[in-house]
Structures are given as structure tokens and as C-alpha cells.
N, CA, C and O atoms as a DFTB+ gen file, in Angstrom:
680 C
 N C O
     1  1       0.857      -1.167       0.000
     2  2       0.000       0.000       0.000
     3  2       0.907       1.235       0.000
     4  3       1.850       1.318       0.786
     5  1       0.622       2.169      -0.864
     6  2       1.442       3.374      -0.948
     7  2       1.082       4.330       0.184
     8  3       0.060       4.173       0.853
     9  1       1.937       5.314       0.380
    10  2       1.699       6.301       1.435
    11  2       0.421       7.077       1.184
    12  3      -0.299       7.413       2.124
    13  1       0.134       7.364      -0.073
    14  2      -1.081       8.115      -0.415
    15  2      -2.325       7.279      -0.117
    16  3      -3.293       7.785       0.450
    17  1      -2.298       6.003      -0.499
    18  2      -3.426       5.114      -0.218
    19  2      -3.626       4.963       1.289
    20  3      -4.752       4.993       1.786
    21  1      -2.513       4.801       2.004
    22  2      -2.583       4.650       3.455
    23  2      -3.182       5.903       4.094
    24  3      -4.033       5.805       4.977
    25  1      -2.741       7.065       3.651
    26  2      -3.271       8.331       4.165
    27  2      -4.765       8.451       3.882
    28  3      -5.527       8.923       4.726
    29  1      -5.179       8.024       2.693
    30  2      -6.599       8.069       2.336
    31  2      -7.422       7.194       3.271
    32  3      -8.461       7.627       3.770
    33  1      -6.967       5.971       3.513
    34  2      -7.692       5.048       4.393
    35  2      -7.722       5.570       5.830
    36  3      -8.747       5.467       6.504
    37  1      -6.611       6.125       6.300
    38  2      -6.574       6.687       7.654
    39  2      -7.532       7.870       7.757
    40  3      -8.225       8.018       8.764
    41  1      -7.578       8.706       6.732
    42  2      -8.477       9.859       6.723
    43  2      -9.934       9.463       6.846
    44  3     -10.717      10.150       7.501
    45  1     -10.298       8.356       6.219
    46  2     -11.682       7.879       6.303
    47  2     -12.013       7.362       7.691
    48  3     -13.139       7.533       8.160
    49  1     -11.056       6.734       8.354
    50  2     -11.303       6.102       9.655
    51  2     -11.088       7.074      10.821
    52  3     -11.661       6.885      11.894
    53  1     -10.278       8.101      10.622
    54  2      -9.861       8.957      11.729
    55  2     -11.015       9.705      12.393
    56  3     -10.917      10.062      13.567
    57  1     -12.102       9.948      11.667
    58  2     -13.248      10.645      12.265
    59  2     -13.851       9.853      13.421
    60  3     -14.370      10.440      14.371
    61  1     -13.786       8.558      13.348
    62  2     -14.355       7.726      14.418
    63  2     -13.432       7.638      15.627
    64  3     -13.846       7.161      16.683
    65  1     -12.187       8.090      15.490
    66  2     -11.245       8.048      16.612
    67  2     -11.472       9.187      17.603
    68  3     -11.158       9.054      18.785
    69  1     -12.015      10.304      17.124
    70  2     -12.186      11.495      17.972
    71  2     -13.049      11.208      19.209
    72  3     -12.645      11.577      20.312
    73  1     -14.221      10.563      19.076
    74  2     -15.015      10.275      20.271
    75  2     -14.273       9.366      21.270
    76  3     -14.418       9.524      22.482
    77  1     -13.488       8.428      20.757
    78  2     -12.727       7.547      21.638
    79  2     -11.664       8.339      22.387
    80  3     -11.431       8.110      23.574
    81  1     -11.021       9.271      21.691
    82  2     -10.016      10.134      22.335
    83  2     -10.664      10.994      23.410
    84  3     -10.084      11.191      24.478
    85  1     -11.858      11.508      23.139
    86  2     -12.574      12.316      24.138
    87  2     -12.949      11.467      25.352
    88  3     -12.895      11.941      26.487
    89  1     -13.324      10.229      25.113
    90  2     -13.684       9.344      26.218
    91  2     -12.468       9.070      27.097
    92  3     -12.582       9.012      28.322
    93  1     -11.319       8.903      26.479
    94  2     -10.107       8.615      27.250
    95  2      -9.621       9.836      28.025
    96  3      -9.293       9.733      29.207
    97  1      -9.573      10.992      27.362
    98  2      -8.946      12.166      27.974
    99  2      -9.916      13.064      28.724
   100  3      -9.528      13.731      29.682
   101  1     -11.171      13.087      28.301
   102  2     -12.195      13.961      28.878
   103  2     -11.815      15.442      28.773
   104  3     -12.205      16.257      29.610
   105  1     -11.058      15.768      27.747
   106  2     -10.652      17.145      27.509
   107  2     -10.468      17.330      26.009
   108  3      -9.818      16.514      25.356
   109  1     -11.037      18.399      25.463
   110  2     -11.034      18.618      24.021
   111  2      -9.615      18.747      23.470
   112  3      -9.269      18.098      22.483
   113  1      -8.800      19.578      24.103
   114  2      -7.434      19.807      23.615
   115  2      -6.573      18.549      23.744
   116  3      -5.822      18.207      22.831
   117  1      -6.689      17.862      24.889
   118  2      -5.927      16.620      25.077
   119  2      -6.358      15.556      24.065
   120  3      -5.538      14.775      23.584
   121  1      -7.659      15.537      23.749
   122  2      -8.163      14.572      22.761
   123  2      -7.572      14.866      21.383
   124  3      -7.193      13.948      20.656
   125  1      -7.496      16.137      21.030
   126  2      -6.885      16.498      19.747
   127  2      -5.413      16.105      19.714
   128  3      -4.928      15.600      18.702
   129  1      -4.698      16.335      20.823
   130  2      -3.285      15.950      20.894
   131  2      -3.119      14.442      20.766
   132  3      -2.240      13.961      20.050
   133  1      -3.973      13.700      21.469
   134  2      -3.909      12.235      21.416
   135  2      -4.196      11.741      19.997
   136  3      -3.526      10.834      19.505
   137  1      -5.184      12.332      19.351
   138  2      -5.522      11.952      17.985
   139  2      -4.344      12.233      17.050
   140  3      -4.009      11.408      16.200
   141  1      -3.731      13.383      17.210
   142  2      -2.585      13.746      16.377
   143  2      -1.408      12.791      16.614
   144  3      -0.770      12.347      15.660
   145  1      -1.121      12.476      17.878
   146  2      -0.052      11.520      18.195
   147  2      -0.335      10.154      17.573
   148  3       0.562       9.504      17.035
   149  1      -1.588       9.735      17.656
   150  2      -1.986       8.430      17.117
   151  2      -1.772       8.384      15.609
   152  3      -1.200       7.428      15.085
   153  1      -2.232       9.416      14.920
   154  2      -2.099       9.433      13.464
   155  2      -0.637       9.527      13.047
   156  3      -0.239       8.924      12.051
   157  1       0.162      10.273      13.793
   158  2       1.584      10.365      13.501
   159  2       2.262       9.007      13.674
   160  3       3.044       8.586      12.821
   161  1       1.962       8.326      14.775
   162  2       2.544       6.999      15.005
   163  2       2.089       6.007      13.935
   164  3       2.877       5.185      13.469
   165  1       0.824       6.089      13.552
   166  2       0.308       5.179      12.527
   167  2       1.022       5.416      11.200
   168  3       1.414       4.468      10.519
   169  1       1.186       6.671      10.846
   170  2       1.828       6.967       9.569
   171  2       3.305       6.572       9.583
   172  3       3.804       6.015       8.605
   173  1       4.013       6.857      10.690
   174  2       5.436       6.503      10.736
   175  2       5.650       4.996      10.819
   176  3       6.724       4.509      10.468
   177  1       4.647       4.252      11.276
   178  2       4.767       2.796      11.385
   179  2       3.878       2.074      10.370
   180  3       3.485       0.927      10.586
   181  1       3.568       2.747       9.269
   182  2       2.663       2.140       8.290
   183  2       3.223       0.858       7.694
   184  3       2.460       0.027       7.201
   185  1       4.537       0.679       7.729
   186  2       5.134      -0.554       7.215
   187  2       4.787      -1.756       8.092
   188  3       4.882      -2.899       7.644
   189  1       4.386      -1.503       9.337
   190  2       4.014      -2.597      10.247
   191  2       2.548      -2.999      10.090
   192  3       2.128      -4.039      10.598
   193  1       1.779      -2.183       9.393
   194  2       0.375      -2.498       9.159
   195  2       0.265      -3.541       8.053
   196  3       0.886      -3.409       6.999
   197  1      -0.522      -4.568       8.300
   198  2      -0.734      -5.622       7.314
   199  2      -1.985      -5.285       6.510
   200  3      -3.085      -5.196       7.056
   201  1      -1.802      -5.101       5.221
   202  2      -2.937      -4.745       4.363
   203  2      -3.991      -5.845       4.408
   204  3      -3.670      -7.033       4.378
   205  1      -5.244      -5.431       4.481
   206  2      -6.348      -6.385       4.532
   207  2      -6.837      -6.638       5.949
   208  3      -7.896      -7.238       6.136
   209  1      -6.087      -6.192       6.949
   210  2      -6.550      -6.346       8.328
   211  2      -7.348      -5.108       8.719
   212  3      -7.458      -4.163       7.938
   213  1      -7.893      -5.115       9.901
   214  2      -8.782      -4.059      10.362
   215  2      -7.976      -2.815      10.755
   216  3      -7.383      -2.770      11.833
   217  1      -7.959      -1.826       9.889
   218  2      -7.208      -0.589      10.122
   219  2      -7.766       0.169      11.324
   220  3      -7.011       0.727      12.120
   221  1      -9.072       0.184      11.448
   222  2      -9.712       0.905      12.551
   223  2      -9.276       0.319      13.898
   224  3      -8.950       1.068      14.819
   225  1      -9.268      -0.980      14.018
   226  2      -8.846      -1.631      15.263
   227  2      -7.372      -1.355      15.538
   228  3      -6.982      -1.157      16.689
   229  1      -6.558      -1.342      14.495
   230  2      -5.130      -1.048      14.644
   231  2      -4.941       0.364      15.183
   232  3      -4.115       0.585      16.069
   233  1      -5.701       1.323      14.654
   234  2      -5.601       2.714      15.105
   235  2      -6.115       2.872      16.538
   236  3      -5.532       3.615      17.328
   237  1      -7.201       2.177      16.873
   238  2      -7.715       2.226      18.240
   239  2      -6.669       1.684      19.224
   240  3      -6.490       2.236      20.309
   241  1      -5.991       0.620      18.848
   242  2      -4.954       0.043      19.707
   243  2      -3.800       1.017      19.898
   244  3      -3.295       1.182      21.008
   245  1      -3.385       1.660      18.811
   246  2      -2.318       2.657      18.911
   247  2      -2.748       3.783      19.846
   248  3      -1.964       4.234      20.682
   249  1      -4.000       4.240      19.706
   250  2      -4.487       5.341      20.537
   251  2      -4.539       4.937      22.005
   252  3      -4.111       5.694      22.877
   253  1      -5.058       3.758      22.275
   254  2      -5.148       3.296      23.666
   255  2      -3.765       3.180      24.277
   256  3      -3.543       3.632      25.400
   257  1      -2.839       2.585      23.555
   258  2      -1.471       2.420      24.076
   259  2      -0.766       3.761      24.246
   260  3      -0.015       3.939      25.205
   261  1      -0.989       4.696      23.347
   262  2      -0.406       6.031      23.469
   263  2      -0.957       6.737      24.695
   264  3      -0.211       7.377      25.435
   265  1      -2.266       6.622      24.913
   266  2      -2.883       7.237      26.091
   267  2      -2.302       6.655      27.375
   268  3      -1.968       7.399      28.297
   269  1      -2.180       5.332      27.442
   270  2      -1.643       4.678      28.643
   271  2      -0.199       5.110      28.885
   272  3       0.181       5.399      30.020
   273  1       0.597       5.154      27.835
   274  2       1.996       5.574      27.967
   275  2       2.081       7.020      28.457
   276  3       2.867       7.324      29.355
   277  1       1.280       7.909      27.876
   278  2       1.281       9.313      28.303
   279  2       0.832       9.456      29.752
   280  3       1.384      10.264      30.499
   281  1      -0.163       8.677      30.147
   282  2      -0.653       8.724      31.522
   283  2       0.433       8.258      32.494
   284  3       0.648       8.878      33.535
   285  1       1.108       7.176      32.150
   286  2       2.179       6.671      33.020
   287  2       3.313       7.673      33.134
   288  3       3.888       7.834      34.210
   289  1       3.644       8.347      32.043
   290  2       4.680       9.385      32.090
   291  2       4.263      10.519      33.014
   292  3       5.074      11.026      33.789
   293  1       2.994      10.918      32.932
   294  2       2.498      11.999      33.770
   295  2       2.550      11.611      35.249
   296  3       2.932      12.423      36.091
   297  1       2.172      10.392      35.559
   298  2       2.202       9.930      36.951
   299  2       3.638       9.906      37.463
   300  3       3.912      10.344      38.580
   301  1       4.554       9.392      36.638
   302  2       5.966       9.364      37.042
   303  2       6.519      10.770      37.241
   304  3       7.286      11.020      38.170
   305  1       6.122      11.680      36.364
   306  2       6.602      13.053      36.450
   307  2       6.100      13.738      37.727
   308  3       6.796      14.579      38.296
   309  1       4.902      13.380      38.172
   310  2       4.302      13.998      39.355
   311  2       4.647      13.272      40.651
   312  3       4.163      13.661      41.713
   313  1       5.460      12.242      40.591
   314  2       5.882      11.531      41.792
   315  2       7.216      12.101      42.250
   316  3       8.200      12.093      41.510
   317  1       7.233      12.591      43.473
   318  2       8.458      13.153      44.020
   319  2       9.171      12.074      44.830
   320  3       8.544      11.344      45.597
   321  1      10.462      11.983      44.654
   322  2      11.238      10.976      45.375
   323  2      12.118      11.687      46.388
   324  3      12.869      12.603      46.053
   325  1      12.010      11.250      47.615
   326  2      12.816      11.807      48.693
   327  2      14.205      11.164      48.617
   328  3      14.324       9.939      48.643
   329  1      15.236      11.977      48.524
   330  2      16.589      11.432      48.402
   331  2      17.318      11.410      49.740
   332  3      18.539      11.260      49.782
   333  1      16.579      11.558      50.821
   334  2      17.204      11.467      52.137
   335  2      17.483      10.001      52.472
   336  3      17.280       9.120      51.636
   337  1      17.939       9.750      53.672
   338  2      18.277       8.391      54.075
   339  2      17.071       7.451      54.070
   340  3      17.229       6.240      53.920
   341  1      15.876       8.000      54.231
   342  2      14.676       7.157      54.299
   343  2      14.291       6.577      52.946
   344  3      13.721       5.488      52.881
   345  1      14.593       7.285      51.870
   346  2      14.290       6.837      50.505
   347  2      12.851       6.337      50.347
   348  3      12.633       5.169      50.027
   349  1      11.895       7.195      50.564
   350  2      10.494       6.826      50.363
   351  2       9.817       7.882      49.505
   352  3      10.340       8.983      49.336
   353  1       8.675       7.549      48.976
   354  2       7.931       8.473      48.145
   355  2       7.207       9.481      49.027
   356  3       6.540       9.115      49.995
   357  1       7.349      10.749      48.681
   358  2       6.701      11.801      49.449
   359  2       5.188      11.709      49.323
   360  3       4.467      11.897      50.302
   361  1       4.714      11.424      48.134
   362  2       3.267      11.374      47.946
   363  2       2.709       9.955      48.118
   364  3       1.698       9.602      47.511
   365  1       3.362       9.166      48.930
   366  2       2.891       7.822      49.234
   367  2       1.649       7.903      50.106
   368  3       1.540       8.790      50.953
   369  1       0.731       7.000      49.911
   370  2      -0.495       6.993      50.696
   371  2      -0.253       6.583      52.144
   372  3      -1.092       6.832      53.009
   373  1       0.876       5.964      52.405
   374  2       1.163       5.532      53.762
   375  2       1.311       6.711      54.720
   376  3       1.019       6.588      55.910
   377  1       1.764       7.853      54.203
   378  2       1.989       9.002      55.066
   379  2       0.829       9.988      55.040
   380  3       0.919      11.049      55.658
   381  1      -0.242       9.674      54.351
   382  2      -1.373      10.593      54.266
   383  2      -2.464      10.194      55.254
   384  3      -2.568       9.040      55.671
   385  1      -3.260      11.177      55.608
   386  2      -4.406      10.914      56.478
   387  2      -5.671      11.205      55.700
   388  3      -5.658      11.981      54.744
   389  1      -6.739      10.597      56.099
   390  2      -8.004      10.757      55.407
   391  2      -9.028      11.291      56.382
   392  3      -9.220      10.734      57.463
   393  1      -9.683      12.368      56.001
   394  2     -10.740      12.933      56.816
   395  2     -12.043      12.296      56.378
   396  3     -12.584      12.653      55.331
   397  1     -12.543      11.386      57.138
   398  2     -13.743      10.645      56.744
   399  2     -15.030      11.339      57.157
   400  3     -16.113      10.802      56.926
   401  1     -14.941      12.513      57.760
   402  2     -16.144      13.214      58.199
   403  2     -17.023      13.585      57.010
   404  3     -18.236      13.380      57.048
   405  1     -16.426      14.125      55.963
   406  2     -17.199      14.536      54.789
   407  2     -17.875      13.333      54.140
   408  3     -19.045      13.406      53.764
   409  1     -17.149      12.230      54.006
   410  2     -17.761      11.056      53.395
   411  2     -18.842      10.461      54.289
   412  3     -19.796       9.860      53.795
   413  1     -18.698      10.624      55.588
   414  2     -19.722      10.149      56.521
   415  2     -21.019      10.939      56.340
   416  3     -22.110      10.368      56.328
   417  1     -20.885      12.266      56.200
   418  2     -22.068      13.093      55.947
   419  2     -22.722      12.715      54.630
   420  3     -23.945      12.611      54.543
   421  1     -21.907      12.511      53.611
   422  2     -22.436      12.146      52.295
   423  2     -23.166      10.811      52.360
   424  3     -24.251      10.665      51.796
   425  1     -22.574       9.840      53.043
   426  2     -23.206       8.533      53.171
   427  2     -24.546       8.637      53.889
   428  3     -25.519       7.999      53.487
   429  1     -24.597       9.437      54.949
   430  2     -25.870       9.642      55.667
   431  2     -26.906      10.284      54.748
   432  3     -28.070       9.883      54.750
   433  1     -26.488      11.282      53.960
   434  2     -27.413      11.937      53.032
   435  2     -27.925      10.952      51.985
   436  3     -29.103      10.980      51.631
   437  1     -27.052      10.089      51.491
   438  2     -27.452       9.096      50.492
   439  2     -28.457       8.115      51.096
   440  3     -29.485       7.810      50.492
   441  1     -28.144       7.629      52.292
   442  2     -29.057       6.691      52.953
   443  2     -30.425       7.326      53.187
   444  3     -31.452       6.691      52.948
   445  1     -30.446       8.573      53.654
   446  2     -31.710       9.267      53.887
   447  2     -32.470       9.494      52.592
   448  3     -33.696       9.379      52.563
   449  1     -31.757       9.813      51.525
   450  2     -32.408      10.023      50.232
   451  2     -33.031       8.726      49.723
   452  3     -34.145       8.733      49.200
   453  1     -32.318       7.623      49.875
   454  2     -32.858       6.322      49.442
   455  2     -34.073       5.955      50.290
   456  3     -35.076       5.475      49.762
   457  1     -33.986       6.179      51.598
   458  2     -35.117       5.876      52.483
   459  2     -36.342       6.721      52.169
   460  3     -37.469       6.279      52.387
   461  1     -36.135       7.938      51.657
   462  2     -37.257       8.826      51.371
   463  2     -37.970       8.490      50.053
   464  3     -39.035       9.037      49.764
   465  1     -37.386       7.598      49.265
   466  2     -38.038       7.190      48.020
   467  2     -39.318       6.439      48.323
   468  3     -39.418       5.755      49.341
   469  1     -40.293       6.566      47.445
   470  2     -41.520       5.790      47.548
   471  2     -41.158       4.301      47.478
   472  3     -40.257       3.921      46.730
   473  1     -41.830       3.483      48.226
   474  2     -41.524       2.041      48.305
   475  2     -41.512       1.381      46.925
   476  3     -40.705       0.485      46.676
   477  1     -42.395       1.814      46.034
   478  2     -42.483       1.225      44.699
   479  2     -41.187       1.447      43.905
   480  3     -40.835       0.634      43.051
   481  1     -40.489       2.532      44.184
   482  2     -39.239       2.832      43.487
   483  2     -38.016       2.369      44.281
   484  3     -37.009       1.952      43.709
   485  1     -38.121       2.449      45.601
   486  2     -36.987       2.095      46.454
   487  2     -36.620       0.626      46.330
   488  3     -35.443       0.296      46.191
   489  1     -37.598      -0.253      46.376
   490  2     -37.319      -1.688      46.381
   491  2     -36.594      -2.143      45.112
   492  3     -35.564      -2.809      45.223
   493  1     -37.080      -1.816      43.918
   494  2     -36.342      -2.225      42.719
   495  2     -34.949      -1.589      42.649
   496  3     -33.990      -2.232      42.222
   497  1     -34.844      -0.320      43.072
   498  2     -33.551       0.351      43.040
   499  2     -32.547      -0.320      43.968
   500  3     -31.409      -0.574      43.573
   501  1     -32.959      -0.604      45.191
   502  2     -32.056      -1.234      46.158
   503  2     -31.641      -2.620      45.681
   504  3     -30.478      -3.002      45.811
   505  1     -32.581      -3.368      45.132
   506  2     -32.246      -4.700      44.630
   507  2     -31.250      -4.602      43.476
   508  3     -30.306      -5.389      43.399
   509  1     -31.459      -3.635      42.578
   510  2     -30.540      -3.443      41.451
   511  2     -29.166      -3.020      41.969
   512  3     -28.141      -3.496      41.481
   513  1     -29.149      -2.146      42.934
   514  2     -27.902      -1.682      43.528
   515  2     -27.136      -2.841      44.177
   516  3     -25.905      -2.868      44.152
   517  1     -27.859      -3.781      44.747
   518  2     -27.216      -4.935      45.391
   519  2     -26.768      -6.002      44.395
   520  3     -26.161      -6.999      44.785
   521  1     -27.063      -5.796      43.108
   522  2     -26.536      -6.698      42.095
   523  2     -27.548      -7.600      41.414
   524  3     -27.170      -8.417      40.575
   525  1     -28.813      -7.474      41.749
   526  2     -29.823      -8.281      41.086
   527  2     -29.980      -7.821      39.644
   528  3     -29.843      -6.635      39.344
   529  1     -30.266      -8.759      38.760
   530  2     -30.528      -8.453      37.356
   531  2     -31.993      -8.034      37.221
   532  3     -32.823      -8.336      38.078
   533  1     -32.291      -7.327      36.117
   534  2     -33.653      -6.841      35.910
   535  2     -34.681      -7.973      35.992
   536  3     -35.717      -7.838      36.643
   537  1     -34.381      -9.085      35.327
   538  2     -35.357     -10.185      35.305
   539  2     -35.532     -10.799      36.696
   540  3     -36.623     -11.258      37.033
   541  1     -34.482     -10.814      37.496
   542  2     -34.596     -11.341      38.862
   543  2     -35.477     -10.437      39.717
   544  3     -36.279     -10.918      40.518
   545  1     -35.323      -9.131      39.543
   546  2     -36.148      -8.178      40.291
   547  2     -37.609      -8.321      39.870
   548  3     -38.514      -8.326      40.705
   549  1     -37.820      -8.439      38.552
   550  2     -39.184      -8.594      38.040
   551  2     -39.838      -9.854      38.602
   552  3     -41.004      -9.822      38.998
   553  1     -39.103     -10.954      38.640
   554  2     -39.648     -12.206      39.178
   555  2     -39.947     -12.081      40.668
   556  3     -41.010     -12.495      41.130
   557  1     -39.005     -11.510      41.417
   558  2     -39.139     -11.397      42.874
   559  2     -40.313     -10.489      43.263
   560  3     -41.059     -10.799      44.191
   561  1     -40.474      -9.356      42.541
   562  2     -41.536      -8.403      42.872
   563  2     -42.824      -8.660      42.094
   564  3     -43.839      -7.999      42.316
   565  1     -42.769      -9.630      41.179
   566  2     -43.933     -10.010      40.382
   567  2     -44.485      -8.831      39.576
   568  3     -45.688      -8.570      39.573
   569  1     -43.583      -8.130      38.896
   570  2     -43.958      -7.019      38.027
   571  2     -43.219      -7.179      36.695
   572  3     -42.192      -7.854      36.634
   573  1     -43.738      -6.560      35.627
   574  2     -43.071      -6.678      34.321
   575  2     -41.672      -6.050      34.334
   576  3     -41.409      -5.116      35.091
   577  1     -40.781      -6.575      33.487
   578  2     -39.398      -6.105      33.444
   579  2     -39.326      -4.636      33.027
   580  3     -38.462      -3.902      33.506
   581  1     -40.221      -4.200      32.143
   582  2     -40.261      -2.795      31.725
   583  2     -40.585      -1.880      32.895
   584  3     -40.047      -0.777      32.990
   585  1     -41.452      -2.327      33.777
   586  2     -41.800      -1.553      34.967
   587  2     -40.603      -1.458      35.901
   588  3     -40.366      -0.414      36.508
   589  1     -39.846      -2.553      36.018
   590  2     -38.637      -2.553      36.851
   591  2     -37.663      -1.506      36.341
   592  3     -37.153      -0.694      37.112
   593  1     -37.407      -1.526      35.038
   594  2     -36.467      -0.573      34.454
   595  2     -36.934       0.863      34.657
   596  3     -36.138       1.744      34.983
   597  1     -38.230       1.089      34.464
   598  2     -38.793       2.423      34.627
   599  2     -38.670       2.905      36.076
   600  3     -38.310       4.057      36.320
   601  1     -38.966       2.034      37.023
   602  2     -38.900       2.428      38.438
   603  2     -37.462       2.709      38.871
   604  3     -37.216       3.632      39.647
   605  1     -36.528       1.927      38.378
   606  2     -35.117       2.180      38.695
   607  2     -34.685       3.514      38.094
   608  3     -33.971       4.291      38.728
   609  1     -35.121       3.766      36.878
   610  2     -34.794       5.040      36.232
   611  2     -35.359       6.220      37.030
   612  3     -34.657       7.202      37.266
   613  1     -36.606       6.125      37.439
   614  2     -37.239       7.197      38.210
   615  2     -36.531       7.368      39.552
   616  3     -36.300       8.496      39.986
   617  1     -36.186       6.267      40.211
   618  2     -35.485       6.339      41.501
   619  2     -34.137       7.037      41.337
   620  3     -33.775       7.890      42.147
   621  1     -33.397       6.679      40.295
   622  2     -32.092       7.323      40.054
   623  2     -32.270       8.813      39.794
   624  3     -31.485       9.633      40.272
   625  1     -33.296       9.154      39.043
   626  2     -33.566      10.565      38.730
   627  2     -33.912      11.336      40.019
   628  3     -33.408      12.438      40.234
   629  1     -34.751      10.770      40.853
   630  2     -35.110      11.417      42.118
   631  2     -33.886      11.552      43.026
   632  3     -33.691      12.590      43.659
   633  1     -33.063      10.502      43.089
   634  2     -31.854      10.570      43.920
   635  2     -30.890      11.622      43.385
   636  3     -30.246      12.332      44.156
   637  1     -30.796      11.717      42.086
   638  2     -29.923      12.726      41.481
   639  2     -30.387      14.126      41.877
   640  3     -29.570      14.990      42.193
   641  1     -31.699      14.345      41.859
   642  2     -32.236      15.652      42.254
   643  2     -32.006      15.921      43.742
   644  3     -31.642      17.031      44.130
   645  1     -32.220      14.897      44.572
   646  2     -32.063      15.071      46.020
   647  2     -30.608      15.243      46.433
   648  3     -30.320      15.897      47.436
   649  1     -29.686      14.660      45.666
   650  2     -28.265      14.686      46.017
   651  2     -27.468      15.574      45.065
   652  3     -26.278      15.339      44.850
   653  1     -28.108      16.585      44.495
   654  2     -27.447      17.447      43.511
   655  2     -26.220      18.144      44.081
   656  3     -25.310      18.497      43.331
   657  1     -26.180      18.349      45.387
   658  2     -25.033      19.051      45.987
   659  2     -23.732      18.249      45.909
   660  3     -22.649      18.799      46.112
   661  1     -23.837      16.958      45.617
   662  2     -22.645      16.107      45.497
   663  2     -22.242      15.862      44.045
   664  3     -21.358      15.047      43.782
   665  1     -22.871      16.545      43.110
   666  2     -22.626      16.286      41.686
   667  2     -21.171      16.507      41.299
   668  3     -20.643      15.753      40.481
   669  1     -20.511      17.502      41.850
   670  2     -19.132      17.798      41.479
   671  2     -18.197      17.644      42.653
   672  3     -17.133      18.261      42.686
   673  1     -18.577      16.830      43.617
   674  2     -17.802      16.657      44.831
   675  2     -16.785      15.550      44.624
   676  3     -17.100      14.519      44.030
   677  1     -15.575      15.754      45.108
   678  2     -14.538      14.712      44.976
   679  2     -14.382      13.985      46.272
   680  3     -13.562      13.072      46.373
């Protein structure tokens, strides 16, 4: 395959890579950078591509591996190493403390919000949360599977409204 043919095929497939890059990076500029890195690596390594195989899957693999490599570099770059006699990582979790008061309040708010749900919505939601499948909930509560899905959806929507203050909380 010539370079021009390869570029043409990559151009056709590259539009589908953008959403995947956005999913990985969750940032528009980083997604564009990742896409550009991926296409550059694909073009420079086009001799390793076997004609007739799935080009899209090959590009997705390059993108995923590039993202993982970049992420690992970033983590390494942000890790500070103490060069004193102790030789331990400064940002190690062993030396950090956790204030569980905030999470305790959040957990109480979540429990109260779930308890305040109407029984018709609470029961299917709690069962789903505990790992039951839709059909198991439908059988146990003796209601149609569509009703189970609808009640879980409504319960999640109500909980989202009641717990809106935690939407952007870390």
C-alpha cells in the first residue's frame, strides 16, 4: 500500500477516533493531541500495518497504548522521590491521612435520600444496587421487566435531584 493510499484510508477512519479520544482524555485539547499523536505513530509505522486487516482496530490500539503511555509518564513526572536516608515516596499513601467526616455526611445523606423514596421505586432500586438483574427483580416483585427498568430510572432521577449538591464533589 502506498503512502497516499494509506493516508486516504486513515483519513476515512480517523473521524471515528475522535469520540474515543474524548472518552479517554475527557478534555477537548488533550483529545486532539492524542488523535494527532496516534495518526503520527500510525503513519510513521505504516510498514508494520498488514494490508487487509482491520485498520480501525489497529488505530484504536495505537491510541489506547499512546494514552496509557502518556498517563504513566504523567504519573511518574508527578511523583516526588525523597533522596534522604529514608528513601520513600513523598506522595505515598502511607503518610497521608483521610478525613472521613465529609464522606460520613455524604453517606448519611445518600441513605436518607434512598429511604425517602416511595416504596415502589426504592425496592427495585435497592435490589438493582445490590446486584440483582432486571429479570430477577421482576420475578421477585412479580412485576413486568419494563416496569422494573422504569422504576429504577425514576429512583435514580429522584436521587440525582435530592443529592445534587454532590454532583461535582470529589
